[in-house]
Amino acid sequence: MLVLFETPAGYALFKLLDDGKLQNPDNLYKDFETPELANKAVKLKAFQKFENTTDALSAVTAIVEGKVSKNLKKFLSDELNEKDLKDQLAVGDSKLGSAIAKKLNIKVVSDTAVNELMRGIRYQLSSLISGLPEQEMNQMVLGLSHSLSRYKLKFSPDKVDTMIIQAIALLDDLDKELNTYSMRVKEWYGWHFPEMGKIVVDNLAYARTVKLMGFRSKAEETDFSEILPEELDTEIKEAAKISMGTEISDEDIENITYLCDQIISISEYRTQLYDYLKNRMAAIAPNLTCLVGELVGARLIAHAGSLLNLAKQPASTVQILGAEKALFRALKSKHDTPKYGLIYHASLVGQAGPKIKGKMARALATKAALSIRCDALGDQDAPTVGIEQRAKVEARLRQLEGKAVRAAVGSAGKGKAKQQKYDFSAKPAYNASADAVVASEDAANGKKRKLDDEVDETNGTAEEAEAPAKKVKKDKKEKDGKEKKEKKEKKEKDGKEKKEKKEKKEKKKSKE
């Protein structure tokens, strides 16, 4: 029986001199108690040394995954003759044994007895293989175990997304601290120089100005050219002359200056941290960075926990990542679900109009999901996929904006009246029979008399037709006149009665 033994230095092929020893595995250790007994039990047939650490690592990783590497296949093919192929081959790993059996058509044994045999060979390895001192073998084992651990953990210094998660979290914390400190220094120094808060808006510039100037009385003699533009410089000096602020002591200005130093140092560190995050994102997720930017990409990775976890998410999850509360609230209350989460802060979504932001977020999330998978599982370092996907998203944005403009133009035109279509019909032909002909005087007089008679007849018939209508109008008019007259008489009668009553009362009063 042949025994395949893997060492950090290379592959070793041993010949088991007595196959019957495997029948009693419990007593097998006795044959390897001393180097002499070990050399009587097994004999080294062949040894292939690894050329460098890379070969050793590739061989070990193949063994771990249960695969037959090219070097191992070549070694076994060269060393095993036809007689050996009929014999059995003892292999420690069962997965590797089954792979060798398929590739080389050899009988492979892998059981508890073989494991005991491997343990004995490992114990006496330095005596069985000459030229491998124990100290060098231990160093090889240590180096190869470190390399294998890195491989198993997928460790690469340029591909550690944990650094991105910590960096973006620290960046957010620094922003909060800077805002808090800046508000405090503006409120604190505002008691002494309140007008400066409206002149210098930037927090960092405000802190540097306060540190350089100190008391507002020194504004006239202070040069702000390195910090502020010339217009703000003159404005501060003029405002300091007429400031309504209160006076403060030297101790107060000293503490305010210390706070300004903190703001300046934190701002400088924030700038340095942002550059670090930018470089890390370009190394770890170049395609995602090209598509959504460094900050949004880093926040997506941090929210998912790692780049690999983010790569496992579908595009619909990437779209609403960060809006979980709104999503579950909408599902609970049966309202519309959110259209975007952290991806809303991407520049491509920000460029879109309010009505098409949802569509743009969906399109961007779809392309971002592809870019994330390329970054997490691909081997390319260049952002070729990200550049290509960004061009498609930008084309989609232009298309949606064009649709929105056409829809707005169409809706604006609905309220206006439609213009009538011009009729290009042919003009009527000239009618010669409608022309008037000048006749002689007698004929004209006769014709005139005839026309006068016709007019009289027509007038007579018209008067006869209008007579009943005139009679009705006349009767109505007379009736209205009578009613008016009766009302007038009644009114006069009522007036006389009132007058008589009044006179009677006056007479009674005079008698009394």
PDB file of N, CA and C in Angstrom, residues 74-124:
ATOM      1  N   LYS A  74       0.375  15.796 -11.379  1.00  0.00           N
ATOM      2  CA  LYS A  74       1.610  15.496 -12.126  1.00  0.00           C
ATOM      3  C   LYS A  74       2.531  14.594 -11.297  1.00  0.00           C
ATOM      4  N   PHE A  75       2.625  14.877  -9.989  1.00  0.00           N
ATOM      5  CA  PHE A  75       3.481  14.089  -9.105  1.00  0.00           C
ATOM      6  C   PHE A  75       3.015  12.631  -9.034  1.00  0.00           C
ATOM      7  N   LEU A  76       1.719  12.425  -8.844  1.00  0.00           N
ATOM      8  CA  LEU A  76       1.197  11.054  -8.758  1.00  0.00           C
ATOM      9  C   LEU A  76       1.301  10.328 -10.093  1.00  0.00           C
ATOM     10  N   SER A  77       1.048  11.052 -11.188  1.00  0.00           N
ATOM     11  CA  SER A  77       1.133  10.415 -12.516  1.00  0.00           C
ATOM     12  C   SER A  77       2.555   9.967 -12.837  1.00  0.00           C
ATOM     13  N   ASP A  78       3.522  10.792 -12.401  1.00  0.00           N
ATOM     14  CA  ASP A  78       4.913  10.448 -12.689  1.00  0.00           C
ATOM     15  C   ASP A  78       5.423   9.299 -11.814  1.00  0.00           C
ATOM     16  N   GLU A  79       4.990   9.275 -10.568  1.00  0.00           N
ATOM     17  CA  GLU A  79       5.550   8.318  -9.601  1.00  0.00           C
ATOM     18  C   GLU A  79       4.824   6.973  -9.572  1.00  0.00           C
ATOM     19  N   LEU A  80       3.552   6.981  -9.939  1.00  0.00           N
ATOM     20  CA  LEU A  80       2.789   5.718  -9.888  1.00  0.00           C
ATOM     21  C   LEU A  80       2.879   4.996 -11.228  1.00  0.00           C
ATOM     22  N   ASN A  81       3.415   3.784 -11.212  1.00  0.00           N
ATOM     23  CA  ASN A  81       3.453   2.982 -12.433  1.00  0.00           C
ATOM     24  C   ASN A  81       2.209   2.089 -12.510  1.00  0.00           C
ATOM     25  N   GLU A  82       2.156   1.255 -13.508  1.00  0.00           N
ATOM     26  CA  GLU A  82       0.972   0.401 -13.698  1.00  0.00           C
ATOM     27  C   GLU A  82       0.761  -0.547 -12.527  1.00  0.00           C
ATOM     28  N   LYS A  83       1.845  -1.027 -11.933  1.00  0.00           N
ATOM     29  CA  LYS A  83       1.743  -1.938 -10.795  1.00  0.00           C
ATOM     30  C   LYS A  83       1.181  -1.218  -9.574  1.00  0.00           C
ATOM     31  N   ASP A  84       1.664   0.033  -9.389  1.00  0.00           N
ATOM     32  CA  ASP A  84       1.187   0.814  -8.244  1.00  0.00           C
ATOM     33  C   ASP A  84      -0.282   1.210  -8.388  1.00  0.00           C
ATOM     34  N   LEU A  85      -0.728   1.429  -9.641  1.00  0.00           N
ATOM     35  CA  LEU A  85      -2.124   1.810  -9.865  1.00  0.00           C
ATOM     36  C   LEU A  85      -3.086   0.704  -9.442  1.00  0.00           C
ATOM     37  N   LYS A  86      -2.601  -0.564  -9.492  1.00  0.00           N
ATOM     38  CA  LYS A  86      -3.447  -1.672  -9.054  1.00  0.00           C
ATOM     39  C   LYS A  86      -3.495  -1.764  -7.529  1.00  0.00           C
ATOM     40  N   ASP A  87      -2.474  -1.139  -6.883  1.00  0.00           N
ATOM     41  CA  ASP A  87      -2.408  -1.158  -5.427  1.00  0.00           C
ATOM     42  C   ASP A  87      -3.326  -0.067  -4.850  1.00  0.00           C
ATOM     43  N   GLN A  88      -3.405  -0.046  -3.511  1.00  0.00           N
ATOM     44  CA  GLN A  88      -4.235   0.953  -2.845  1.00  0.00           C
ATOM     45  C   GLN A  88      -3.390   2.157  -2.440  1.00  0.00           C
ATOM     46  N   LEU A  89      -4.052   3.339  -2.383  1.00  0.00           N
ATOM     47  CA  LEU A  89      -3.394   4.584  -1.971  1.00  0.00           C
ATOM     48  C   LEU A  89      -4.099   5.101  -0.724  1.00  0.00           C
ATOM     49  N   ALA A  90      -3.339   5.273   0.354  1.00  0.00           N
ATOM     50  CA  ALA A  90      -3.902   5.790   1.607  1.00  0.00           C
ATOM     51  C   ALA A  90      -3.795   7.309   1.608  1.00  0.00           C
ATOM     52  N   VAL A  91      -4.939   7.995   1.807  1.00  0.00           N
ATOM     53  CA  VAL A  91      -5.005   9.471   1.820  1.00  0.00           C
ATOM     54  C   VAL A  91      -5.713   9.891   3.103  1.00  0.00           C
ATOM     55  N   GLY A  92      -5.184  10.921   3.762  1.00  0.00           N
ATOM     56  CA  GLY A  92      -5.751  11.359   5.035  1.00  0.00           C
ATOM     57  C   GLY A  92      -7.109  12.039   4.893  1.00  0.00           C
ATOM     58  N   ASP A  93      -7.290  12.862   3.865  1.00  0.00           N
ATOM     59  CA  ASP A  93      -8.545  13.600   3.666  1.00  0.00           C
ATOM     60  C   ASP A  93      -9.461  12.784   2.750  1.00  0.00           C
ATOM     61  N   SER A  94     -10.672  12.542   3.193  1.00  0.00           N
ATOM     62  CA  SER A  94     -11.606  11.720   2.402  1.00  0.00           C
ATOM     63  C   SER A  94     -12.040  12.424   1.123  1.00  0.00           C
ATOM     64  N   LYS A  95     -12.243  13.757   1.188  1.00  0.00           N
ATOM     65  CA  LYS A  95     -12.651  14.500  -0.012  1.00  0.00           C
ATOM     66  C   LYS A  95     -11.555  14.458  -1.067  1.00  0.00           C
ATOM     67  N   LEU A  96     -10.315  14.662  -0.601  1.00  0.00           N
ATOM     68  CA  LEU A  96      -9.192  14.614  -1.539  1.00  0.00           C
ATOM     69  C   LEU A  96      -9.042  13.205  -2.100  1.00  0.00           C
ATOM     70  N   GLY A  97      -9.292  12.193  -1.266  1.00  0.00           N
ATOM     71  CA  GLY A  97      -9.192  10.805  -1.728  1.00  0.00           C
ATOM     72  C   GLY A  97     -10.176  10.488  -2.817  1.00  0.00           C
ATOM     73  N   SER A  98     -11.420  10.947  -2.675  1.00  0.00           N
ATOM     74  CA  SER A  98     -12.426  10.702  -3.719  1.00  0.00           C
ATOM     75  C   SER A  98     -12.080  11.436  -5.001  1.00  0.00           C
ATOM     76  N   ALA A  99     -11.498  12.642  -4.894  1.00  0.00           N
ATOM     77  CA  ALA A  99     -11.095  13.400  -6.090  1.00  0.00           C
ATOM     78  C   ALA A  99      -9.953  12.690  -6.817  1.00  0.00           C
ATOM     79  N   ILE A 100      -8.992  12.141  -6.066  1.00  0.00           N
ATOM     80  CA  ILE A 100      -7.868  11.403  -6.679  1.00  0.00           C
ATOM     81  C   ILE A 100      -8.372  10.134  -7.360  1.00  0.00           C
ATOM     82  N   ALA A 101      -9.322   9.467  -6.726  1.00  0.00           N
ATOM     83  CA  ALA A 101      -9.863   8.224  -7.304  1.00  0.00           C
ATOM     84  C   ALA A 101     -10.536   8.493  -8.638  1.00  0.00           C
ATOM     85  N   LYS A 102     -11.233   9.635  -8.751  1.00  0.00           N
ATOM     86  CA  LYS A 102     -11.907   9.968 -10.012  1.00  0.00           C
ATOM     87  C   LYS A 102     -10.903  10.343 -11.091  1.00  0.00           C
ATOM     88  N   LYS A 103      -9.863  11.103 -10.709  1.00  0.00           N
ATOM     89  CA  LYS A 103      -8.914  11.593 -11.702  1.00  0.00           C
ATOM     90  C   LYS A 103      -7.959  10.492 -12.187  1.00  0.00           C
ATOM     91  N   LEU A 104      -7.457   9.644 -11.264  1.00  0.00           N
ATOM     92  CA  LEU A 104      -6.397   8.686 -11.619  1.00  0.00           C
ATOM     93  C   LEU A 104      -6.866   7.233 -11.693  1.00  0.00           C
ATOM     94  N   ASN A 105      -8.129   6.984 -11.399  1.00  0.00           N
ATOM     95  CA  ASN A 105      -8.677   5.614 -11.431  1.00  0.00           C
ATOM     96  C   ASN A 105      -7.855   4.648 -10.570  1.00  0.00           C
ATOM     97  N   ILE A 106      -7.655   5.042  -9.320  1.00  0.00           N
ATOM     98  CA  ILE A 106      -6.905   4.229  -8.381  1.00  0.00           C
ATOM     99  C   ILE A 106      -7.758   3.999  -7.133  1.00  0.00           C
ATOM    100  N   LYS A 107      -7.563   2.896  -6.475  1.00  0.00           N
ATOM    101  CA  LYS A 107      -8.296   2.608  -5.255  1.00  0.00           C
ATOM    102  C   LYS A 107      -7.710   3.436  -4.106  1.00  0.00           C
ATOM    103  N   VAL A 108      -8.560   4.184  -3.441  1.00  0.00           N
ATOM    104  CA  VAL A 108      -8.123   5.091  -2.377  1.00  0.00           C
ATOM    105  C   VAL A 108      -8.748   4.630  -1.069  1.00  0.00           C
ATOM    106  N   VAL A 109      -7.927   4.596  -0.013  1.00  0.00           N
ATOM    107  CA  VAL A 109      -8.392   4.216   1.325  1.00  0.00           C
ATOM    108  C   VAL A 109      -8.286   5.442   2.220  1.00  0.00           C
ATOM    109  N   SER A 110      -9.346   5.712   2.974  1.00  0.00           N
ATOM    110  CA  SER A 110      -9.344   6.841   3.904  1.00  0.00           C
ATOM    111  C   SER A 110     -10.275   6.497   5.064  1.00  0.00           C
ATOM    112  N   ASP A 111      -9.697   6.000   6.166  1.00  0.00           N
ATOM    113  CA  ASP A 111     -10.503   5.615   7.330  1.00  0.00           C
ATOM    114  C   ASP A 111      -9.717   5.901   8.604  1.00  0.00           C
ATOM    115  N   THR A 112     -10.201   5.381   9.731  1.00  0.00           N
ATOM    116  CA  THR A 112      -9.543   5.642  11.025  1.00  0.00           C
ATOM    117  C   THR A 112      -8.150   5.034  11.076  1.00  0.00           C
ATOM    118  N   ALA A 113      -7.961   3.865  10.488  1.00  0.00           N
ATOM    119  CA  ALA A 113      -6.643   3.223  10.462  1.00  0.00           C
ATOM    120  C   ALA A 113      -5.641   4.074   9.706  1.00  0.00           C
ATOM    121  N   VAL A 114      -6.064   4.672   8.598  1.00  0.00           N
ATOM    122  CA  VAL A 114      -5.187   5.553   7.810  1.00  0.00           C
ATOM    123  C   VAL A 114      -4.830   6.792   8.624  1.00  0.00           C
ATOM    124  N   ASN A 115      -5.800   7.340   9.387  1.00  0.00           N
ATOM    125  CA  ASN A 115      -5.529   8.515  10.224  1.00  0.00           C
ATOM    126  C   ASN A 115      -4.466   8.204  11.290  1.00  0.00           C
ATOM    127  N   GLU A 116      -4.548   7.002  11.878  1.00  0.00           N
ATOM    128  CA  GLU A 116      -3.529   6.599  12.857  1.00  0.00           C
ATOM    129  C   GLU A 116      -2.162   6.471  12.194  1.00  0.00           C
ATOM    130  N   LEU A 117      -2.121   5.971  10.973  1.00  0.00           N
ATOM    131  CA  LEU A 117      -0.878   5.858  10.225  1.00  0.00           C
ATOM    132  C   LEU A 117      -0.286   7.234   9.929  1.00  0.00           C
ATOM    133  N   MET A 118      -1.151   8.177   9.540  1.00  0.00           N
ATOM    134  CA  MET A 118      -0.703   9.552   9.267  1.00  0.00           C
ATOM    135  C   MET A 118      -0.139  10.197  10.524  1.00  0.00           C
ATOM    136  N   ARG A 119      -0.778   9.929  11.685  1.00  0.00           N
ATOM    137  CA  ARG A 119      -0.305  10.481  12.946  1.00  0.00           C
ATOM    138  C   ARG A 119       1.108   9.957  13.260  1.00  0.00           C
ATOM    139  N   GLY A 120       1.343   8.670  13.039  1.00  0.00           N
ATOM    140  CA  GLY A 120       2.672   8.088  13.280  1.00  0.00           C
ATOM    141  C   GLY A 120       3.712   8.665  12.358  1.00  0.00           C
ATOM    142  N   ILE A 121       3.398   8.848  11.074  1.00  0.00           N
ATOM    143  CA  ILE A 121       4.359   9.410  10.109  1.00  0.00           C
ATOM    144  C   ILE A 121       4.696  10.858  10.492  1.00  0.00           C
ATOM    145  N   ARG A 122       3.661  11.620  10.902  1.00  0.00           N
ATOM    146  CA  ARG A 122       3.891  13.015  11.293  1.00  0.00           C
ATOM    147  C   ARG A 122       4.814  13.091  12.510  1.00  0.00           C
ATOM    148  N   TYR A 123       4.682  12.131  13.410  1.00  0.00           N
ATOM    149  CA  TYR A 123       5.497  12.128  14.637  1.00  0.00           C
ATOM    150  C   TYR A 123       6.972  11.882  14.327  1.00  0.00           C
ATOM    151  N   GLN A 124       7.254  11.062  13.342  1.00  0.00           N
ATOM    152  CA  GLN A 124       8.637  10.717  12.993  1.00  0.00           C
ATOM    153  C   GLN A 124       9.024  11.267  11.621  1.00  0.00           C
TER     154      GLN A 124
END
